[in-house]
Amino acid sequence: VIVVSGGCAFSNVTGTVSSATIGGVSATIIVQLTDTAAPNDKQCSFIVAALVPSGTSGDVVITLSRSLNSSNRGMGIGVHRLTGPGEVAADDTASAQDNTCSTGSMVVSCNTKEDGAAIGSSAGNGGVYGTETWTGLTERARGYQGAAVWSSAGIATTSDESPRTMSVATGSYCTQTAVGASWHPA
């Protein structure tokens, strides 16, 4: 199972992930959240997954409900590989948003099982390009395009936790979202 976690930003409009393919296979949207409280910039964090039966490389295509309507906005992704029973659907998901224009923390805690996996993603915009500090997950990728900042994190879970504390603290972003998901062994 290939899991893609990412974030994107829109300027003064709302957009979502409408579909995705991974290695030519139609992906399932596991969880996504677009900022709803901010009056202008909208951030979308998302996790999609597909059972890709063969191959060691392939394209990831994320289709949005609308264009990224500014040269100062963009998208970033992290790619994760899950081995085991081949279940695409996550066992637990969570989402959060924060619009304080200051340091904030978004909690996306999920129930986990030993020998499973947990993945998170965040998207932010505005203020200075600070850092994301993940708790309960390890940041695997981070980037920015113009005013849009995204981060992807994950971990192989080693214990049963109900829930596993998973959160991302950010600095100086005016609008931000985060999502999390966990997969349990068969």
Coordinates of C-alpha atoms in Angstrom, one line a residue:
V1 CA 0.0 0.0 0.0
I2 CA 1.4 3.4 -1.0
V3 CA 0.3 6.3 1.1
V4 CA 0.7 9.9 0.0
S5 CA 0.4 12.6 2.6
G6 CA 0.5 16.3 1.5
G7 CA -0.6 19.8 1.7
C8 CA -1.6 22.7 -0.6
A9 CA -2.8 26.2 -0.4
F10 CA -5.3 28.4 -2.2
S11 CA -5.5 32.2 -2.3
N12 CA -9.0 33.5 -1.2
V13 CA -10.9 30.4 -2.4
T14 CA -11.6 26.9 -1.1
G15 CA -10.4 23.8 -2.8
T16 CA -10.1 20.1 -2.0
V17 CA -8.5 16.9 -3.4
S18 CA -11.1 15.5 -5.7
S19 CA -9.2 12.4 -6.8
A20 CA -5.7 10.8 -7.0
T21 CA -3.8 8.0 -8.7
I22 CA -0.6 6.3 -7.5
G23 CA 1.4 4.3 -10.0
G24 CA -1.6 4.4 -12.3
V25 CA -3.9 2.9 -9.6
S26 CA -7.0 4.9 -8.4
A27 CA -6.3 6.1 -4.9
T28 CA -8.7 6.3 -1.9
I29 CA -9.0 9.7 -0.1
I30 CA -8.3 8.6 3.5
V31 CA -8.8 12.0 5.1
Q32 CA -8.5 15.6 4.1
L33 CA -9.3 19.0 5.7
T34 CA -9.5 22.4 4.1
D35 CA -9.3 25.4 6.5
T36 CA -12.9 26.7 7.0
A37 CA -12.4 29.6 9.5
A38 CA -9.9 31.8 7.7
P39 CA -11.4 34.7 5.7
N40 CA -8.9 34.4 2.8
D41 CA -6.1 31.9 2.4
K42 CA -7.2 28.2 2.6
Q43 CA -4.9 25.3 3.4
C44 CA -5.7 21.7 2.6
S45 CA -4.0 18.8 4.3
F46 CA -4.7 15.3 2.9
I47 CA -3.8 11.6 3.0
V48 CA -4.6 9.3 0.0
A49 CA -3.6 5.6 -0.4
A50 CA -3.7 2.9 -3.1
L51 CA -2.8 -0.8 -3.3
V52 CA -0.1 -0.8 -6.0
P53 CA 0.4 -4.5 -6.9
S54 CA 3.8 -4.2 -8.7
G55 CA 6.6 -1.9 -9.7
T56 CA 9.2 0.2 -7.9
S57 CA 8.4 3.5 -9.4
G58 CA 5.4 5.4 -10.7
D59 CA 3.7 8.8 -10.9
V60 CA 1.6 10.3 -8.2
V61 CA -1.2 12.5 -9.6
I62 CA -3.3 14.6 -7.2
T63 CA -6.3 16.2 -8.9
L64 CA -7.7 19.3 -7.1
S65 CA -11.3 20.6 -7.2
R66 CA -9.8 23.9 -8.5
S67 CA -6.5 25.3 -9.6
L68 CA -3.9 26.6 -7.3
N69 CA -4.9 30.2 -8.1
S70 CA -1.7 32.1 -7.4
S71 CA 2.0 31.8 -8.2
N72 CA 2.6 32.3 -4.5
R73 CA 0.8 28.9 -3.7
G74 CA 1.8 25.3 -4.2
M75 CA 1.6 21.7 -3.2
G76 CA 4.0 19.2 -1.6
I77 CA 3.8 15.5 -0.9
G78 CA 5.5 12.8 1.1
V79 CA 5.3 9.1 0.0
H80 CA 5.1 6.2 2.4
R81 CA 5.1 2.4 1.8
L82 CA 3.1 0.1 4.0
T83 CA 3.7 -3.7 3.9
G84 CA 1.5 -6.4 5.3
P85 CA -2.1 -7.3 4.6
G86 CA -2.7 -4.7 1.9
E87 CA -5.6 -2.9 3.5
V88 CA -6.0 0.6 1.9
A89 CA -8.5 1.9 4.4
A90 CA -7.1 3.4 7.6
D91 CA -8.3 2.1 10.9
D92 CA -8.5 5.6 12.5
T93 CA -8.2 9.2 11.2
A94 CA -8.2 12.7 12.7
S95 CA -8.0 16.3 11.6
A96 CA -7.5 19.8 13.1
Q97 CA -7.1 23.4 12.1
D98 CA -5.7 26.6 13.7
N99 CA -6.1 30.2 12.7
T100 CA -4.3 32.2 15.4
C101 CA -1.5 33.9 13.3
S102 CA 0.9 32.8 16.0
T103 CA 2.4 29.6 17.4
G104 CA -0.2 26.9 17.4
S105 CA -0.6 23.2 17.9
M106 CA -2.9 20.9 16.0
V107 CA -3.8 17.5 17.5
V108 CA -4.4 14.5 15.2
S109 CA -4.1 11.6 17.6
C110 CA -5.2 8.2 16.4
N111 CA -5.5 4.7 17.9
T112 CA -2.5 2.5 17.0
K113 CA -1.6 -1.1 17.2
E114 CA 1.8 -2.8 17.5
D115 CA 3.3 -3.5 14.0
G116 CA 1.1 -0.9 12.4
A117 CA 1.8 2.6 11.0
A118 CA 0.7 6.2 11.6
I119 CA 1.1 9.1 9.1
G120 CA 0.4 12.8 9.3
S121 CA 0.4 15.9 7.1
S122 CA 0.1 19.6 7.7
A123 CA -0.3 22.7 5.5
G124 CA 0.2 26.3 6.6
N125 CA 0.3 29.8 5.2
G126 CA 1.2 33.3 6.3
G127 CA 3.7 34.9 8.6
V128 CA 7.3 33.8 8.5
Y129 CA 8.3 30.4 7.3
G130 CA 8.8 28.8 10.7
T131 CA 9.2 25.2 11.5
E132 CA 6.9 22.3 12.2
T133 CA 7.6 20.2 15.3
W134 CA 5.8 16.8 15.3
T135 CA 5.1 14.9 18.5
G136 CA 4.4 11.2 18.1
L137 CA 5.5 11.1 14.5
T138 CA 8.8 11.7 12.7
E139 CA 8.9 14.4 10.1
R140 CA 9.9 12.8 6.7
A141 CA 9.5 15.7 4.3
R142 CA 9.0 19.5 4.4
G143 CA 8.9 22.2 1.8
Y144 CA 7.4 25.5 0.7
Q145 CA 6.2 27.3 -2.4
G146 CA 5.7 31.0 -2.0
A147 CA 3.5 31.5 1.1
A148 CA 2.5 27.8 1.3
V149 CA 4.3 25.5 3.7
W150 CA 3.7 21.7 4.1
S151 CA 5.1 18.9 6.2
S152 CA 4.7 15.1 6.1
A153 CA 5.5 12.7 9.0
G154 CA 5.1 9.1 9.8
I155 CA 6.2 6.2 12.1
A156 CA 6.0 2.4 12.3
T157 CA 4.0 1.9 15.5
T158 CA 5.5 -0.4 18.2
S159 CA 2.7 -0.5 20.7
D160 CA -1.1 -0.4 21.2
E161 CA -2.1 3.2 22.2
S162 CA -5.7 4.5 22.5
P163 CA -4.9 7.1 21.3
R164 CA -1.3 7.7 20.3
T165 CA -0.5 11.4 20.9
M166 CA 0.1 12.9 17.4
S167 CA 0.3 16.6 17.0
V168 CA 2.2 19.3 15.0
A169 CA 3.2 22.6 16.6
T170 CA 3.9 25.4 14.1
G171 CA 5.2 28.9 14.3
S172 CA 3.7 32.1 12.9
Y173 CA 1.3 30.6 10.4
C174 CA -2.0 32.5 10.0
T175 CA -4.0 29.6 8.6
Q176 CA -3.1 25.9 9.0
T177 CA -4.6 22.4 8.9
A178 CA -3.4 18.9 9.8
V179 CA -4.6 15.4 9.3
G180 CA -3.5 12.0 10.7
A181 CA -4.3 8.4 10.0
S182 CA -3.3 5.0 11.4
W183 CA -3.2 1.5 10.0
H184 CA -3.3 -1.6 12.2
P185 CA -1.9 -5.1 11.3
A186 CA -4.3 -7.8 10.3

